[in-house]
XYZ file of N, CA and C in Angstrom:
228
model
N 0.046 -10.795 -21.640
C -0.591 -10.559 -20.359
C -1.502 -9.344 -20.483
N -2.736 -9.528 -20.062
C -3.676 -8.427 -20.126
C -3.545 -7.565 -18.879
N -3.734 -6.281 -19.047
C -3.650 -5.346 -17.938
C -4.946 -4.570 -17.834
N -5.254 -4.111 -16.642
C -6.356 -3.188 -16.478
C -5.914 -1.876 -17.102
N -6.863 -1.082 -17.562
C -6.542 0.142 -18.288
C -5.585 1.057 -17.545
N -5.798 1.284 -16.248
C -4.991 2.237 -15.504
C -3.830 1.595 -14.754
N -3.662 0.294 -14.885
C -2.617 -0.401 -14.137
C -1.292 -0.355 -14.889
N -0.270 -0.009 -14.173
C 1.074 0.029 -14.743
C 1.629 -1.387 -14.723
N 2.337 -1.776 -15.761
C 2.856 -3.135 -15.847
C 3.919 -3.383 -14.773
N 4.120 -4.642 -14.481
C 5.123 -5.045 -13.503
C 6.506 -4.553 -13.922
N 6.812 -4.658 -15.192
C 8.117 -4.216 -15.694
C 8.312 -2.718 -15.482
N 7.250 -1.951 -15.742
C 7.340 -0.505 -15.531
C 7.522 -0.184 -14.049
N 6.844 -0.935 -13.190
C 7.016 -0.721 -11.754
C 8.432 -1.080 -11.299
N 8.998 -2.141 -11.866
C 10.386 -2.488 -11.543
C 11.337 -1.375 -11.984
N 11.057 -0.798 -13.155
C 11.888 0.323 -13.629
C 11.793 1.506 -12.668
N 10.578 1.782 -12.196
C 10.395 2.878 -11.238
C 11.134 2.575 -9.931
N 11.090 1.315 -9.494
C 11.829 0.941 -8.279
C 13.327 1.162 -8.458
N 13.846 0.800 -9.631
C 15.273 1.022 -9.927
C 15.634 2.499 -9.798
N 14.768 3.362 -10.327
C 15.012 4.801 -10.244
C 15.023 5.272 -8.787
N 14.103 4.752 -7.985
C 14.045 5.130 -6.571
C 15.295 4.657 -5.845
N 15.740 3.441 -6.149
C 16.952 2.914 -5.518
C 18.154 3.774 -5.875
N 18.268 4.142 -7.143
C 19.372 5.010 -7.560
C 19.318 6.342 -6.825
N 18.119 6.878 -6.671
C 17.950 8.146 -5.957
C 18.393 7.996 -4.501
N 18.003 6.893 -3.865
C 18.371 6.669 -2.464
C 19.871 6.428 -2.287
N 20.518 5.889 -3.312
C 21.951 5.629 -3.239
C 22.792 6.884 -3.456
N 22.141 7.955 -3.877
C 22.841 9.213 -4.112
C 23.404 9.750 -2.794
N 24.608 10.267 -2.848
C 25.260 10.802 -1.649
C 24.674 12.135 -1.203
N 24.061 12.862 -2.108
C 23.620 14.214 -1.770
C 22.103 14.365 -1.644
N 21.388 13.266 -1.362
C 19.934 13.353 -1.220
C 19.585 13.840 0.194
N 18.782 14.886 0.297
C 18.368 15.376 1.617
C 17.542 14.309 2.353
N 17.601 14.333 3.665
C 16.926 13.336 4.481
C 15.427 13.276 4.193
N 14.794 14.432 4.077
C 13.356 14.454 3.810
C 13.031 13.820 2.457
N 13.838 14.102 1.448
C 13.640 13.501 0.130
C 13.889 11.998 0.185
N 14.889 11.579 0.963
C 15.184 10.163 1.107
C 14.001 9.440 1.749
N 13.404 10.046 2.758
C 12.251 9.443 3.403
C 11.080 9.314 2.428
N 10.836 10.361 1.648
C 9.756 10.325 0.649
C 10.013 9.227 -0.389
N 11.249 9.140 -0.854
C 11.600 8.125 -1.847
C 11.432 6.728 -1.260
N 11.876 6.540 -0.011
C 11.746 5.248 0.654
C 10.272 4.871 0.791
N 9.456 5.814 1.219
C 8.022 5.568 1.387
C 7.375 5.199 0.052
N 7.704 5.924 -0.989
C 7.177 5.619 -2.322
C 7.643 4.243 -2.788
N 8.889 3.940 -2.529
C 9.447 2.646 -2.920
C 8.763 1.486 -2.215
N 8.455 1.649 -0.940
C 7.791 0.586 -0.189
C 6.369 0.358 -0.712
N 5.660 1.437 -1.049
C 4.319 1.296 -1.624
C 4.394 0.604 -2.982
N 5.381 0.990 -3.770
C 5.566 0.401 -5.088
C 5.940 -1.075 -4.973
N 6.756 -1.408 -3.995
C 7.146 -2.797 -3.768
C 5.923 -3.647 -3.423
N 5.020 -3.115 -2.615
C 3.784 -3.837 -2.283
C 2.951 -4.049 -3.543
N 2.867 -3.025 -4.388
C 2.138 -3.154 -5.644
C 2.752 -4.257 -6.506
N 4.084 -4.286 -6.591
C 4.774 -5.324 -7.362
C 4.466 -6.708 -6.804
N 4.508 -6.845 -5.484
C 4.207 -8.136 -4.859
C 2.787 -8.571 -5.179
N 1.846 -7.639 -5.143
C 0.458 -7.957 -5.478
C 0.339 -8.393 -6.937
N 1.057 -7.720 -7.823
C 1.026 -8.079 -9.236
C 1.614 -9.476 -9.443
N 2.711 -9.776 -8.769
C 3.342 -11.092 -8.885
C 2.398 -12.170 -8.364
N 1.731 -11.905 -7.249
C 0.775 -12.867 -6.703
C -0.326 -13.177 -7.702
N -0.834 -12.143 -8.380
C -1.887 -12.360 -9.375
C -1.373 -13.221 -10.529
N -0.148 -12.967 -10.962
C 0.419 -13.736 -12.067
C 0.622 -15.181 -11.644
N 1.125 -15.406 -10.430
C 1.355 -16.768 -9.949
C 0.064 -17.576 -9.947
N -1.040 -16.922 -9.630
C -2.318 -17.619 -9.596
C -2.795 -17.997 -10.998
N -2.239 -17.384 -12.007
C -2.636 -17.670 -13.383
C -1.695 -18.664 -14.058
N -0.621 -18.994 -13.388
C 0.381 -19.874 -13.995
C -0.190 -21.279 -14.171
N 0.103 -21.864 -15.285
C -0.297 -23.247 -15.532
C 0.909 -24.141 -15.347
N 0.661 -25.329 -14.825
C 1.773 -26.261 -14.699
C 1.502 -27.493 -15.540
N 2.530 -28.089 -15.981
C 2.436 -29.283 -16.795
C 2.532 -30.489 -15.866
N 1.502 -31.335 -15.859
C 1.515 -32.506 -14.992
C 2.393 -33.594 -15.599
N 2.643 -34.608 -14.823
C 3.478 -35.712 -15.299
C 2.887 -36.380 -16.541
N 1.561 -36.349 -16.665
C 0.906 -36.972 -17.816
C 0.922 -36.075 -19.050
N 1.427 -34.870 -18.907
C 1.468 -33.944 -20.029
C 0.223 -33.096 -20.161
N -0.659 -33.166 -19.162
C -1.870 -32.340 -19.177
C -1.595 -31.016 -18.488
N -2.314 -29.991 -18.935
C -2.203 -28.698 -18.294
C -3.269 -28.570 -17.233
N -2.887 -28.055 -16.070
C -3.879 -27.780 -15.043
C -3.503 -26.486 -14.351
N -4.476 -25.829 -13.787
C -4.254 -24.538 -13.145
C -3.343 -24.691 -11.940
N -2.468 -23.737 -11.755
C -1.594 -23.683 -10.599
C -2.454 -23.368 -9.387
N -2.275 -24.105 -8.303
C -3.057 -23.871 -7.092
C -2.151 -23.359 -5.998
N -2.709 -22.477 -5.135
C -1.952 -21.951 -4.005
C -1.442 -23.099 -3.150
N -0.216 -22.961 -2.669
C 0.353 -23.943 -1.768
C 1.105 -25.050 -2.469
N 0.947 -25.190 -3.773
C 1.694 -26.216 -4.498
C 3.017 -25.650 -4.950
N 3.984 -26.540 -5.044
C 5.302 -26.096 -5.514
C 5.763 -26.917 -6.658
């Protein structure tokens, strides 16, 4: 999978989300820090969703005849 030069990979973003979740699950996180972590996590989650959407649009599906065709929005 090709990436833009400054774009962080989906896997790296998932790792960052895991770290934020662990931070939020901590019993001793101050409320202000929890809010900052939550806000960062929500922005990161949107980025992940956008990355997944781009990948889905690039997915190829195998037709019944064995031909490859581009995945189209709305098809399942």
